[in-house]
Amino acid sequence: MGLALALVLAAGPESRAQTQGAELAERLGCLACHAGNGPGGKLAAAFDGIGARLTAAELALAIAYPRQRHPQAKMPSYAYLPPAEQAALVEFLQTLK
């Protein structure tokens, strides 16, 4: 089981979108750069508390167009993902409070 999915499962009951978002974050390699509750990258801001720091709209913007928030960001744009997958990522990130 991946770290992202473990984070959701440890938090308690989750929606299908949260689970899908955790699995997607794992597949996309988000935790390679964003440190979380455990081993992870240190190239970008930690996911710890991101759901409390950013609104759903800010998270959606960061996922689809990361350089609008941080012009020097190395994060790729995930605007190509289907809207349902982008929404699942946002829902997952909102659980990380």
mmCIF file of C-alpha atoms in Angstrom:
data_model
loop_
_atom_site.group_PDB
_atom_site.id
_atom_site.type_symbol
_atom_site.label_atom_id
_atom_site.label_comp_id
_atom_site.label_asym_id
_atom_site.label_seq_id
_atom_site.Cartn_x
_atom_site.Cartn_y
_atom_site.Cartn_z
ATOM 1 C CA MET A 1 0.000 0.000 0.000
ATOM 2 C CA GLY A 2 1.339 3.421 -0.911
ATOM 3 C CA LEU A 3 2.021 6.214 1.558
ATOM 4 C CA ALA A 4 -0.718 8.464 0.165
ATOM 5 C CA LEU A 5 -3.339 5.755 0.552
ATOM 6 C CA ALA A 6 -2.045 4.934 4.033
ATOM 7 C CA LEU A 7 -2.514 8.592 5.014
ATOM 8 C CA VAL A 8 -6.166 8.475 3.986
ATOM 9 C CA LEU A 9 -6.835 5.136 5.664
ATOM 10 C CA ALA A 10 -5.230 6.325 8.899
ATOM 11 C CA ALA A 11 -7.530 9.359 8.916
ATOM 12 C CA GLY A 12 -10.662 7.186 9.139
ATOM 13 C CA PRO A 13 -13.639 6.698 6.838
ATOM 14 C CA GLU A 14 -13.044 8.115 3.414
ATOM 15 C CA SER A 15 -15.051 8.707 0.304
ATOM 16 C CA ARG A 16 -14.397 6.948 -2.949
ATOM 17 C CA ALA A 17 -13.004 10.217 -4.357
ATOM 18 C CA GLN A 18 -10.568 10.545 -1.434
ATOM 19 C CA THR A 19 -9.341 7.002 -1.993
ATOM 20 C CA GLN A 20 -9.059 7.613 -5.729
ATOM 21 C CA GLY A 21 -7.210 10.869 -5.053
ATOM 22 C CA ALA A 22 -4.762 9.142 -2.692
ATOM 23 C CA GLU A 23 -4.096 6.421 -5.247
ATOM 24 C CA LEU A 24 -3.672 9.038 -7.975
ATOM 25 C CA ALA A 25 -1.227 11.055 -5.845
ATOM 26 C CA GLU A 26 0.754 7.857 -5.362
ATOM 27 C CA ARG A 27 0.703 7.019 -9.079
ATOM 28 C CA LEU A 28 1.704 10.540 -10.120
ATOM 29 C CA GLY A 29 4.599 10.502 -7.653
ATOM 30 C CA CYS A 30 3.455 13.551 -5.681
ATOM 31 C CA LEU A 31 5.193 12.340 -2.528
ATOM 32 C CA ALA A 32 8.512 12.145 -4.347
ATOM 33 C CA CYS A 33 8.728 15.934 -3.989
ATOM 34 C CA HIS A 34 6.143 16.823 -1.341
ATOM 35 C CA ALA A 35 7.039 15.484 2.076
ATOM 36 C CA GLY A 36 4.146 14.104 4.083
ATOM 37 C CA ASN A 37 3.629 12.225 7.295
ATOM 38 C CA GLY A 38 6.681 10.076 6.725
ATOM 39 C CA PRO A 39 9.498 9.651 4.239
ATOM 40 C CA GLY A 40 9.113 11.768 1.173
ATOM 41 C CA GLY A 41 10.745 14.378 -0.929
ATOM 42 C CA LYS A 42 11.895 17.747 0.210
ATOM 43 C CA LEU A 43 11.786 19.591 -3.112
ATOM 44 C CA ALA A 44 8.383 21.170 -2.515
ATOM 45 C CA ALA A 45 6.122 22.247 0.340
ATOM 46 C CA ALA A 46 5.039 19.471 2.672
ATOM 47 C CA PHE A 47 1.524 18.130 2.378
ATOM 48 C CA ASP A 48 1.179 18.261 6.173
ATOM 49 C CA GLY A 49 -1.725 20.599 6.884
ATOM 50 C CA ILE A 50 -2.266 21.564 3.248
ATOM 51 C CA GLY A 51 -6.017 21.045 3.585
ATOM 52 C CA ALA A 52 -6.085 23.689 6.305
ATOM 53 C CA ARG A 53 -3.733 26.094 4.507
ATOM 54 C CA LEU A 54 -5.352 26.175 1.059
ATOM 55 C CA THR A 55 -8.964 26.313 -0.091
ATOM 56 C CA ALA A 56 -10.367 23.813 -2.578
ATOM 57 C CA ALA A 57 -10.082 26.456 -5.316
ATOM 58 C CA GLU A 58 -6.427 27.135 -4.449
ATOM 59 C CA LEU A 59 -5.658 23.416 -4.472
ATOM 60 C CA ALA A 60 -7.374 22.995 -7.843
ATOM 61 C CA LEU A 61 -5.336 25.874 -9.271
ATOM 62 C CA ALA A 62 -2.103 24.448 -7.835
ATOM 63 C CA ILE A 63 -2.824 21.075 -9.440
ATOM 64 C CA ALA A 64 -3.783 22.369 -12.868
ATOM 65 C CA TYR A 65 -1.545 25.449 -13.128
ATOM 66 C CA PRO A 66 1.177 25.316 -10.464
ATOM 67 C CA ARG A 67 3.189 28.190 -11.951
ATOM 68 C CA GLN A 68 0.326 30.635 -11.460
ATOM 69 C CA ARG A 69 0.833 30.329 -7.700
ATOM 70 C CA HIS A 70 4.611 29.848 -7.797
ATOM 71 C CA PRO A 71 6.261 30.978 -11.059
ATOM 72 C CA GLN A 72 9.483 29.048 -10.329
ATOM 73 C CA ALA A 73 7.684 25.775 -9.502
ATOM 74 C CA LYS A 74 9.129 22.595 -10.976
ATOM 75 C CA MET A 75 5.826 20.767 -10.531
ATOM 76 C CA PRO A 76 4.241 19.690 -13.804
ATOM 77 C CA SER A 77 0.759 20.819 -14.725
ATOM 78 C CA TYR A 78 -1.939 18.216 -14.239
ATOM 79 C CA ALA A 79 -4.504 20.177 -16.262
ATOM 80 C CA TYR A 80 -4.604 17.218 -18.677
ATOM 81 C CA LEU A 81 -6.216 15.000 -16.028
ATOM 82 C CA PRO A 82 -9.956 14.465 -16.376
ATOM 83 C CA PRO A 83 -11.964 16.823 -14.143
ATOM 84 C CA ALA A 84 -13.074 13.931 -11.911
ATOM 85 C CA GLU A 85 -9.436 13.000 -11.207
ATOM 86 C CA GLN A 86 -8.487 16.604 -10.489
ATOM 87 C CA ALA A 87 -11.450 16.815 -8.091
ATOM 88 C CA ALA A 88 -10.387 13.562 -6.405
ATOM 89 C CA LEU A 89 -6.889 14.975 -5.848
ATOM 90 C CA VAL A 90 -8.371 18.135 -4.333
ATOM 91 C CA GLU A 91 -10.648 16.112 -2.058
ATOM 92 C CA PHE A 92 -7.708 13.962 -0.935
ATOM 93 C CA LEU A 93 -5.509 16.992 -0.244
ATOM 94 C CA GLN A 94 -8.305 18.628 1.761
ATOM 95 C CA THR A 95 -8.208 15.686 4.179
ATOM 96 C CA LEU A 96 -4.576 16.462 5.058
ATOM 97 C CA LYS A 97 -5.215 18.948 7.854
#
